[in-house]
Amino acid sequence: MVYCGKPSRGCQMCRTRRIKCDEMKPTCNQCAKSRRQCPGYKDDFDLVFRNETKATERRVQRATKKALGQKTEKQSPSLYDIPSKSSPETLSVVVSPKVPIEEQASCIFISNFVLMPEDGRTVGHMDFVLPLLKKEGPDSHIQHAFNACALTFLNNRRGVGDGCWDRALSEYSMALARTNIALQDTETQQSDATLAAVLLLGMFETISAKQISMYNWGSHIEGAVQLVKARGKKQNKTRVGLQLFIAVRTLMSVYCLTSSQAPTMGAEWWLDSLPFSKTAAMVQRMMIKTSEIRAQTAELIDTLAKTPDNRELMLEIIQRARAVDQEVVEWQQSVSADWHARTVVPWEDSVPNGDYARAEVFPGRVDVYRDIWIGSVVNSARTVRVILHGAIVRCAAWICAPVDYRTTPEYATANAVCRAAITDIIASVPYFLGWHLKRADVDLPKTNFGTFACGDEDSAKGLAGYLLTWPLTIVISQDYTTDAERAWVVGRLRKIGSELGVKYALAMCQLERRVPSMLIRRDALMGAHAALSFGKAAAARSAPPSTGYALNPQQQWEAVQKSKVDKGKAELMKKLTGTSNPSDEDARRAAQWWLNMNK
């Protein structure tokens, strides 16, 4: 450890951005003007003493440069020689080879995922992480969880190698161990840092998933919900506590909609008296209501016999779903101009060699938004409409069976509404993936991705891909999506996974889901299976077998029906997984989980 001369005493944010800091306390004015959270100033001892002298750093640079010049194609890359798998536009942070890999990872993760809020109009994303990291220290559960996410994301974006992935797994293991310890302690289990660590562990599952791992991600979300419930309303009295609450509520809404589960507590508990964007809060309210409707639909279809009274219950659910859908329409019509999409290209048609998966824009218009947070909320509203009409058609199919549900007015309405929503979501995708940044010929209105904690704000962001994955997953699963649209969306999901570093997008391409047709087929199979135990079958089942047969007539009939049901399930699983005998256990389990056949 040697003396390094007079250092810069600016805050870490200004040093990272390479601008002059005014060194005001407790936070500098440069950060305040740019609406960034000032991380504060380093200790004087840390500023004056370092582990490496300038001469040593220069030697490292010369040695690295020489090694790079002599490297052959057969040599494997080291942790500091980072070949890029993606195009130059997708890398928002360029760091020197001399910087330790942990710092590289931290920098690129923050510049891609830590979005700062703007004057109460928008909320941030992961903006609670920086103050908690500073507060908790280098060996805390939240620091290890952050390191796991950052190292994984760096490896995803730049292909560092197995060494980086091994470090990420090690950090993840330490984060799990320390979080479990914190959860056993009554003083630390309800702390902000513990809840933040759980959220980061869920983020790790999302950006690292090479296979479908809904169970892992869902377990972290369910754990976070339980912590929020235990913390009660007092958690919203602090800025960080409120940020954490909003983050958990958002993830819970998506998880419940995906898994057909009703949220813990009701919509009012999650949305009552919060100082939060009213425009966005209305969408969150509608998401929670929709998850309740979808969960109740699945439960009633699995438990009710087809009687006149039960048909009335289904009609009531349809009316509730229509009422929430009307709320979404009214919201879309009433939002301010800042929330409206701006069409910058009325028609773009460039499909390389007819390969939709490679096209940056699907033939049609291109929309942009003021920032990605607003675009994400608007897409969530569209997705809610798609899910609501899926539930309506599912209920209508149950009521009208055995008549083909595609002849019902509910299906015709759903087709029109969902086609419009799919078109709107697809038109937003190029903006999220940074298409507009490469089109100097397009006259763009004032737009950006938002205010990130550091890094270049005019580059494609991992957060944009992260926010886009769920709407695109809904789009590719719809019966109303065309084959060309589905091929294009799959290509965009692969881009998000391979170039923007959100690997979960790749996993979402594995299942060949079709909604609502597969769920309706599943409902018919489950209904046929349940019917085997109703009526006079119980008495007939106890009768002795016929002469020369091992089973009596009722048992023979039930065996035939069960065989038909099992065959139908196998065919449905084959369509869902894309193979008759899935070798991927994760895909098979995910398919069963999605169809909910284990009930």
PDB file of C-alpha atoms in Angstrom, residues 283 325 328 331-332 339-341 365 367 369 375-388 417-418 420-428 432 471 474:
ATOM      1  CA  VAL A 283     -52.863  -0.132 -14.005  1.00  0.00           C
ATOM      2  CA  ASP A 325     -61.681  -4.370 -19.283  1.00  0.00           C
ATOM      3  CA  VAL A 328     -58.581  -0.334 -18.907  1.00  0.00           C
ATOM      4  CA  TRP A 331     -57.610   4.552 -18.550  1.00  0.00           C
ATOM      5  CA  GLN A 332     -56.136   4.380 -22.067  1.00  0.00           C
ATOM      6  CA  TRP A 339     -48.268   8.681 -21.775  1.00  0.00           C
ATOM      7  CA  HIS A 340     -49.311   8.355 -25.394  1.00  0.00           C
ATOM      8  CA  ALA A 341     -47.236   6.475 -27.940  1.00  0.00           C
ATOM      9  CA  ARG A 365     -45.646   1.109 -37.706  1.00  0.00           C
ATOM     10  CA  ASP A 367     -43.981   3.751 -31.808  1.00  0.00           C
ATOM     11  CA  TYR A 369     -42.450   6.653 -25.684  1.00  0.00           C
ATOM     12  CA  GLY A 375     -43.857   2.344 -22.236  1.00  0.00           C
ATOM     13  CA  SER A 376     -43.790  -0.603 -19.842  1.00  0.00           C
ATOM     14  CA  VAL A 377     -46.903   0.558 -17.948  1.00  0.00           C
ATOM     15  CA  VAL A 378     -48.779   1.134 -21.218  1.00  0.00           C
ATOM     16  CA  ASN A 379     -47.846  -2.372 -22.417  1.00  0.00           C
ATOM     17  CA  SER A 380     -48.992  -3.797 -19.072  1.00  0.00           C
ATOM     18  CA  ALA A 381     -52.444  -2.287 -19.664  1.00  0.00           C
ATOM     19  CA  ARG A 382     -52.576  -3.905 -23.107  1.00  0.00           C
ATOM     20  CA  THR A 383     -51.491  -7.226 -21.648  1.00  0.00           C
ATOM     21  CA  VAL A 384     -54.221  -7.014 -19.009  1.00  0.00           C
ATOM     22  CA  ARG A 385     -56.841  -6.712 -21.762  1.00  0.00           C
ATOM     23  CA  VAL A 386     -55.459  -9.785 -23.520  1.00  0.00           C
ATOM     24  CA  ILE A 387     -55.546 -11.836 -20.299  1.00  0.00           C
ATOM     25  CA  LEU A 388     -59.061 -10.646 -19.416  1.00  0.00           C
ATOM     26  CA  VAL A 417     -59.412  -6.712 -28.927  1.00  0.00           C
ATOM     27  CA  CYS A 418     -56.396  -9.013 -28.730  1.00  0.00           C
ATOM     28  CA  ALA A 420     -55.278  -4.666 -31.653  1.00  0.00           C
ATOM     29  CA  ALA A 421     -53.325  -5.137 -28.409  1.00  0.00           C
ATOM     30  CA  ILE A 422     -50.821  -7.476 -30.097  1.00  0.00           C
ATOM     31  CA  THR A 423     -50.270  -4.969 -32.906  1.00  0.00           C
ATOM     32  CA  ASP A 424     -49.685  -2.153 -30.386  1.00  0.00           C
ATOM     33  CA  ILE A 425     -47.216  -4.196 -28.312  1.00  0.00           C
ATOM     34  CA  ILE A 426     -45.286  -5.238 -31.411  1.00  0.00           C
ATOM     35  CA  ALA A 427     -45.086  -1.598 -32.546  1.00  0.00           C
ATOM     36  CA  SER A 428     -43.419  -0.702 -29.217  1.00  0.00           C
ATOM     37  CA  PHE A 432     -37.393  -0.817 -26.255  1.00  0.00           C
ATOM     38  CA  PRO A 471     -45.587  -8.724 -22.759  1.00  0.00           C
ATOM     39  CA  ILE A 474     -48.038 -13.146 -23.637  1.00  0.00           C
TER      40      ILE A 474
END
